[in-house]
Coordinates of C-alpha atoms in Angstrom, one line a residue:
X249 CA 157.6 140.3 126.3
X250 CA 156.4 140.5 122.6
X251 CA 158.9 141.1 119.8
X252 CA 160.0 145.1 120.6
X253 CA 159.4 147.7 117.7
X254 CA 158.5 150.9 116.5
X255 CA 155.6 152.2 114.7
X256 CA 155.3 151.3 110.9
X257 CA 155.0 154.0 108.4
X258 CA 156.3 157.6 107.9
X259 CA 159.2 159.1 110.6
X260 CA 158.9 162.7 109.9
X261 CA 161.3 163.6 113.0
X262 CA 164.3 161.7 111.8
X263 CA 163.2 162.3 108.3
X264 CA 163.6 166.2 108.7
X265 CA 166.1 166.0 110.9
X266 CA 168.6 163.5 108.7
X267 CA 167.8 165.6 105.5
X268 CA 169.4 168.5 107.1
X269 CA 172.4 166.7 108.4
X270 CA 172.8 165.5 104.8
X271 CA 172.5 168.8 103.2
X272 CA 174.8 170.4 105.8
X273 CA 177.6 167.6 104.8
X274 CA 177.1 168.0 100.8
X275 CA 177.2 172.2 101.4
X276 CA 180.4 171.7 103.5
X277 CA 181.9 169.4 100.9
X278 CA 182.7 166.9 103.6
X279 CA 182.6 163.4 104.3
X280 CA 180.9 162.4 107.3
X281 CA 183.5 160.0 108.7
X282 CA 186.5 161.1 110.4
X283 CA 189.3 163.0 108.8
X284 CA 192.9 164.5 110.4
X285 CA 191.8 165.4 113.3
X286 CA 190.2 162.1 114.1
X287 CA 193.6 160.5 112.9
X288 CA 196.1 162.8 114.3
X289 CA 194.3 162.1 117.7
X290 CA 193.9 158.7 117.0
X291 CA 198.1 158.5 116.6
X292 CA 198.6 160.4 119.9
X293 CA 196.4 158.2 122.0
X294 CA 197.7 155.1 120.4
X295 CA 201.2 156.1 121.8
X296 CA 200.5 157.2 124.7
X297 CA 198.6 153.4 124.7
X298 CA 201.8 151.9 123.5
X299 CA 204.5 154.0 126.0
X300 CA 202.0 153.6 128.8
X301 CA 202.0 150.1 128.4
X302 CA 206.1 149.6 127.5
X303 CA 206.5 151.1 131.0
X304 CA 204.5 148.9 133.2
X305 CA 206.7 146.3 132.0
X306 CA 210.0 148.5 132.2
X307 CA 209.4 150.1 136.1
X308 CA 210.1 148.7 138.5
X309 CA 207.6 149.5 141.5
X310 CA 205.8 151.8 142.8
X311 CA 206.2 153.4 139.3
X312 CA 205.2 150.5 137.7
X313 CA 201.9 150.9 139.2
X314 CA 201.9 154.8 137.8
X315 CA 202.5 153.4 134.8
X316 CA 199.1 150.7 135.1
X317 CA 196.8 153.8 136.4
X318 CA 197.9 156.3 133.2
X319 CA 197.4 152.5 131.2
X320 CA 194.1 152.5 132.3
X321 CA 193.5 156.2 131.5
X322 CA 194.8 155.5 128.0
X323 CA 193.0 152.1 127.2
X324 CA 189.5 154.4 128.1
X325 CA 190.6 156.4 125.2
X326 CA 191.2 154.0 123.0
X327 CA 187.4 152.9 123.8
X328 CA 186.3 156.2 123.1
X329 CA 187.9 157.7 120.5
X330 CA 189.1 154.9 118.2
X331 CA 186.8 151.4 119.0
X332 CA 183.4 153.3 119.0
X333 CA 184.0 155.4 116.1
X334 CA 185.3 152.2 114.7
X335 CA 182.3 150.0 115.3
X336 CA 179.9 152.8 114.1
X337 CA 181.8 152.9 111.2
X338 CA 182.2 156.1 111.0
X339 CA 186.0 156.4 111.6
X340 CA 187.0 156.6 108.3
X341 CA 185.7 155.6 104.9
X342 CA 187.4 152.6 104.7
X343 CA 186.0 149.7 105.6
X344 CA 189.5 148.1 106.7
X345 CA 190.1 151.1 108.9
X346 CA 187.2 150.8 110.8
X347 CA 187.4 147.2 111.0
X348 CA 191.1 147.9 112.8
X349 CA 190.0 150.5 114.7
X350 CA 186.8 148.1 115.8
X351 CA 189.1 145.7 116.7
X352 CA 191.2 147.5 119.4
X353 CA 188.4 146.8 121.7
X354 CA 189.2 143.0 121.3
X355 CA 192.9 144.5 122.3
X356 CA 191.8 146.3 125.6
X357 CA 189.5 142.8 126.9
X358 CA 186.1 142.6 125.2
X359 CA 185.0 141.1 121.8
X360 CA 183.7 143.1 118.5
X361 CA 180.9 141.1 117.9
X362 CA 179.6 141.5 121.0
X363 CA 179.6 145.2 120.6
X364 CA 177.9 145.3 117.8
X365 CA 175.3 143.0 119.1
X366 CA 174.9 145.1 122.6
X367 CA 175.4 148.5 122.0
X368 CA 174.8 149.1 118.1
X369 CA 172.2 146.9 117.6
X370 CA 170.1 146.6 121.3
X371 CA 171.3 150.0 123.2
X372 CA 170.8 152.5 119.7
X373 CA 167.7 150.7 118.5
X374 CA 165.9 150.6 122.4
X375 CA 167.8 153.2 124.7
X376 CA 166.4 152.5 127.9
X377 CA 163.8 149.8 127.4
X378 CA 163.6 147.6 129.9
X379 CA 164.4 143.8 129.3
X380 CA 166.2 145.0 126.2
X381 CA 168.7 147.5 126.3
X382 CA 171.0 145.9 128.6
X383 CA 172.8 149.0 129.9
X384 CA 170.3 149.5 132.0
X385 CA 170.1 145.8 133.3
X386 CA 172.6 146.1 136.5
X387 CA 171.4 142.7 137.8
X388 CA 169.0 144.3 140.7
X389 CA 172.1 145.8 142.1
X390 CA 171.3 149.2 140.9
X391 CA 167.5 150.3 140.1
X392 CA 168.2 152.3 136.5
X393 CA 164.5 152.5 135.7
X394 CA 161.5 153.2 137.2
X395 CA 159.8 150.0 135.9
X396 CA 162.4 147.6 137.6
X397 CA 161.4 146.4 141.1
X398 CA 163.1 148.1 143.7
X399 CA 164.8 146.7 147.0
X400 CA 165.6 148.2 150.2
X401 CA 169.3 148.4 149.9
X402 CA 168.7 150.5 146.4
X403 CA 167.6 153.0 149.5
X404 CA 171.8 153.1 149.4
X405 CA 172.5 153.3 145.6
X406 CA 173.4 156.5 145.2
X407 CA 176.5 155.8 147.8
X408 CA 177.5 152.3 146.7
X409 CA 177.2 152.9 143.1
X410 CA 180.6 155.0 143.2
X411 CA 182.2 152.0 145.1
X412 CA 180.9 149.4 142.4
X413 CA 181.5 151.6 139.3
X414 CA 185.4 150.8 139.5
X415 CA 184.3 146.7 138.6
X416 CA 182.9 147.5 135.5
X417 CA 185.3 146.6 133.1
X418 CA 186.8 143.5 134.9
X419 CA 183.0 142.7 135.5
X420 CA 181.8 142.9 131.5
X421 CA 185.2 141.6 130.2
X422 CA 185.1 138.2 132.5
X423 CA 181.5 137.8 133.5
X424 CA 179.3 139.7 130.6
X425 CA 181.6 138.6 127.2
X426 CA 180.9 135.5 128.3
X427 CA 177.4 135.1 129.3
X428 CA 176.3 136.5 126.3
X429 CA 178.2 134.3 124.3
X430 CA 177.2 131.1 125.6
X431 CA 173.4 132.4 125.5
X432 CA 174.0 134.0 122.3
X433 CA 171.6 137.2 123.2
X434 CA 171.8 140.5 124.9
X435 CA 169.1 140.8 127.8
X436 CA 166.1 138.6 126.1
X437 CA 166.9 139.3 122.8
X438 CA 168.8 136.6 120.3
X439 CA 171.9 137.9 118.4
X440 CA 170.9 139.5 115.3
X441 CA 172.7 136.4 113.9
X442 CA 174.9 133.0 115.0
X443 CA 178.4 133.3 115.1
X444 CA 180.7 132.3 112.5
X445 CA 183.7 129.7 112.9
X446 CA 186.1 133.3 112.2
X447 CA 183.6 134.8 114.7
X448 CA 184.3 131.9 117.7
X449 CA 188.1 131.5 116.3
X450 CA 188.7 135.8 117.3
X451 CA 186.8 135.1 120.5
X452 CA 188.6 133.0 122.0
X453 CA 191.7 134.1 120.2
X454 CA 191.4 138.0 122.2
X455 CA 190.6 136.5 125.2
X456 CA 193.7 134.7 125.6
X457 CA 196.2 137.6 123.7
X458 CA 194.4 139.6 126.6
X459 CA 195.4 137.1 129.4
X460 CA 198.8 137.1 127.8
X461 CA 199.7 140.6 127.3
X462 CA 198.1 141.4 130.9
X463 CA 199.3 138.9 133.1
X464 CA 201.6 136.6 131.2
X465 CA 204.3 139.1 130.1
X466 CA 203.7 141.4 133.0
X467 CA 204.3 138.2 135.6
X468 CA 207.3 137.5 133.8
X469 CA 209.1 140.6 134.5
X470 CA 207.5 141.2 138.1
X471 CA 206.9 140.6 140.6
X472 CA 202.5 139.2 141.7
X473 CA 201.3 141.6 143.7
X474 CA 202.8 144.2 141.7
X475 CA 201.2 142.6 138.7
X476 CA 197.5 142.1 140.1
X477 CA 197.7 145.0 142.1
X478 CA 198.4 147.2 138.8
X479 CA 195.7 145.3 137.2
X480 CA 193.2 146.0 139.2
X481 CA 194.7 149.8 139.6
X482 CA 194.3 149.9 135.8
X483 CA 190.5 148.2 135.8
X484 CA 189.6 150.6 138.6
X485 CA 190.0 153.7 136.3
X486 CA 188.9 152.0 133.0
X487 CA 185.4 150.6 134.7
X488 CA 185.0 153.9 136.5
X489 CA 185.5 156.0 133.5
X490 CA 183.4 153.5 131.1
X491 CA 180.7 153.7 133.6
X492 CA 180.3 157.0 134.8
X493 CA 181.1 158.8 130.6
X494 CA 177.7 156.6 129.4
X495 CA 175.4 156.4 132.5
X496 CA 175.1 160.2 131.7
X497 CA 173.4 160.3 128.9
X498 CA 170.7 158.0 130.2
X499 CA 170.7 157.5 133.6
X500 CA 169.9 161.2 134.2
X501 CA 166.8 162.9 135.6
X502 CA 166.6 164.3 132.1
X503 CA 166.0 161.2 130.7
X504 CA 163.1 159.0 130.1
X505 CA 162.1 155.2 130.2
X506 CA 159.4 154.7 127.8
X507 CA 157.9 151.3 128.0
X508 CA 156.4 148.9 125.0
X509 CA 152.7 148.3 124.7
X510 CA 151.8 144.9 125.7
X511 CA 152.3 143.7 122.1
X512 CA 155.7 145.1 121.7
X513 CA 154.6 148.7 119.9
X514 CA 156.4 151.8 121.0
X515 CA 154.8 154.6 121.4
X516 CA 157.4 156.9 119.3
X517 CA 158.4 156.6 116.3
X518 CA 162.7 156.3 116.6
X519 CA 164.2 159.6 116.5
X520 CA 161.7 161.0 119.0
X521 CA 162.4 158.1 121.2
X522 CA 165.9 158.7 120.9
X523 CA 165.2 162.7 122.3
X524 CA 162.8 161.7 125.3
X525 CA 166.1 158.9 126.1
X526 CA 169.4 160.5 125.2
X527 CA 171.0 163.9 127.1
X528 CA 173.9 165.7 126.1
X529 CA 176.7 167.4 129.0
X530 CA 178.8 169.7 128.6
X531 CA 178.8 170.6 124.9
X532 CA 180.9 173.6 125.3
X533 CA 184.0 172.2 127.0
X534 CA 186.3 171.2 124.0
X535 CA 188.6 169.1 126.6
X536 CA 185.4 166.5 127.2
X537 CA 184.8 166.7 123.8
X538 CA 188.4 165.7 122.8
X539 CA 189.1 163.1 125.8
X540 CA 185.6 161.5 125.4
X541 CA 185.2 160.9 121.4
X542 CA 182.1 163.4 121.6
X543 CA 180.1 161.3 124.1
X544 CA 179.3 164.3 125.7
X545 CA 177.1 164.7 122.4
X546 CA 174.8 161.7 123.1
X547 CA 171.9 162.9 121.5
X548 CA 173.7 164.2 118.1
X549 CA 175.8 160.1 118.4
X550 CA 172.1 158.3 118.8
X551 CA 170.3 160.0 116.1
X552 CA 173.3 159.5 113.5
X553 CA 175.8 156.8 115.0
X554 CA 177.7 156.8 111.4
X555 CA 178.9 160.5 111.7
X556 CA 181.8 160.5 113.2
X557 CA 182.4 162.7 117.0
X558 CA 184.4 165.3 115.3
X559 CA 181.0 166.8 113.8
X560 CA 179.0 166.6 116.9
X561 CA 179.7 170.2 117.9
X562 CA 178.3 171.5 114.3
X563 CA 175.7 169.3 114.4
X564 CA 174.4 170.3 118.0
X565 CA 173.6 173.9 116.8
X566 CA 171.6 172.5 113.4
X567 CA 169.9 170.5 115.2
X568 CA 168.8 172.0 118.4
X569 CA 167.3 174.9 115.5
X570 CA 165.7 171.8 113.8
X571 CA 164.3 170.0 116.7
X572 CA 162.9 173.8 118.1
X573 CA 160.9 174.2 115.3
X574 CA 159.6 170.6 115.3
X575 CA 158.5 170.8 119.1
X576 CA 161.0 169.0 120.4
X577 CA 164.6 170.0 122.5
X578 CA 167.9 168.3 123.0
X579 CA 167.9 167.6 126.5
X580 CA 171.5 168.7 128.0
X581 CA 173.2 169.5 131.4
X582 CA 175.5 172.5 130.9
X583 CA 178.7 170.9 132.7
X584 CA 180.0 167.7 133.9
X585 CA 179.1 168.6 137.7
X586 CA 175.9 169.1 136.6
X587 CA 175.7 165.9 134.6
X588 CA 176.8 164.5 137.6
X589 CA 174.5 165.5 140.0
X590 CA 171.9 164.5 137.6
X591 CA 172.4 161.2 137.6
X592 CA 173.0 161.0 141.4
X593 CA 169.7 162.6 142.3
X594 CA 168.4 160.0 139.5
X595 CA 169.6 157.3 141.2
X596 CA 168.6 158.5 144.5
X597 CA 165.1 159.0 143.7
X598 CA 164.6 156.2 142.3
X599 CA 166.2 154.1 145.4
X600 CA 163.6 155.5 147.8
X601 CA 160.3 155.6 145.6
X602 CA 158.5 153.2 143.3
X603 CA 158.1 155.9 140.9

């Protein structure tokens, strides 16, 4: 595949569409990073992070292994509340802060860089392109997209991907950090640059506090199968959670899966690609919007990644009024359930036809 990219030259949709975010933020007075209520949630998730993980250590068993599931509820959390606002930096307006808050994700098993490298830089730019944005690259397990080759057992996929969805996380911590590392690219594309000595140094640093803090100290206060059964108890939730929260805003029947020319030109210009590629879920349930950092607000996170969540909801009524009048929609499913059943009829269609 040639070198992936958009058209050259003027972007009136995201032009329009990022000067009224801007003048809504200078009207309001505000900044467009997190403020209180980022931090005050940020604090209450970090303890409940903190006490969750103090008493997997302190119970003994079977409340130990409580203690691992709610972990594994927590650490999901952290991901989507502090890390991703953190490596969007749009956290806060320090660049220290969101550093930190970037960092945590090295703290619950993957790497920063790598990140940055997969989701900022590969997922954002080339949502749902094939051979490019690897979140839609399940290894021919799964059939995402419509241009991947199918199988006969993808005939199944809608049934086995609940099964699979639980290894997620302890498939990307110890399988994906790592092959991306050594190959130093995300699908066929090279890292946007080569890692620094501090770069390899935190790597290999996080991997082993992770090791530590997971099995080390844990082992040393209990028993193994206590220890490995509550690891996998906590992996189970985190992997399904990670898994299921972002395969709805692309792996939907909502969605599309616009392909490059065969020298690399896409047919949109960015923000429009962004709308055919991106769906929103229940944008009216303020639990889902708390619990998931505003993920439920896909489309409002992939057309301005450096707003923080906490402005999603504001900025979902501008711009559906914006994108109206422009001929365009925000795609959205009204609830979870319906999310839900989006991306299982997705899948389902997709296992049984070459279309």
């Amino acid at each position: 595949m040639n070198q992936v990219h958009f058209p050259a030259g003027q972007r009136p949709v995201y032009q329009q569409l990022s000067a009224q975010v801007n003048q809504y933020f200078q009207q309001q007075g505000i900044a467009k990073s997190g403020d209180q209520r980022l931090y005050r949630k940020a604090i209450l998730i970090l303890l409940l992070f903190s006490a969750s993980y103090a008493a997997l250590l302190l119970l003994p068993a079977p409340w130990s292994l409580a203690a691992w599931f709610i972990h594994g509820i927590a650490t999901a959390l952290v991901g989507f509340n502090v890390m991703h606002d953190g490596a969007h930096e749009s956290f806060s307006r320090s660049r220290r802060l969101n550093r930190l808050a970037a960092l945590t994700f090295n703290l619950i098993g993957s790497n920063r860089f790598y990140w940055a490298q997969k989701h900022n830089r590969n997922h954002h730019s080339f949502t749902n392109v094939d051979e490019v944005d690897e979140d839609i690259d399940a290894l021919e397990l799964f059939r995402m997209s419509p241009h991947q080759r199918r199988f006969w057992f993808h005939r199944y996929q809608h049934i086995y991907v609940w099964l699979l969805y639980p290894l997620t996380s302890l498939f990307w911590f110890f399988a994906l950090d790592y092959k991306a590392y050594f190959r130093q690219k995300i699908a066929q594309r090279p890292f946007s640059h080569r890692l620094s000595a501090a770069d390899h140094l935190e790597f290999w640093a996080s991997k082993l506090l992770y090791l530590l803090i997971y099995i080390a100290l844990p082992l040393s206060l209990a028993d193994g199968t206590t220890v490995i059964t509550g690891f996998l108890l906590m992996h189970a939730i985190l992997g399904f959670l990670f898994a299921v929260v972002f395969q709805l805003a692309h792996i939907v029947e909502q969605a599309e899966f616009p392909q490059p020319t065969a020298d690399g030109s896409m047919e949109d210009e960015w923000a429009a690609h962004q709308l055919r590629t991106t769906v929103d879920f229940a944008t009216d349930s303020r639990f889902l919007t708390w619990a998931l950092g505003g993920l439920n607000f896909q489309v409002e996170h992939h057309l301005f990644p450096r707003v923080s969540h906490i402005h999603y909801p504001a900025l979902h009524r501008l711009l559906q009024e914006s994108c109206n009048r422009q001929g365009h929609s925000i795609r959205s499913y009204p609830s979870l359930g319906a999310a839900l059943k989006g991306h299982y009829h997705h899948l389902r269609q997709l296992g049984r036809s070459d279309g």
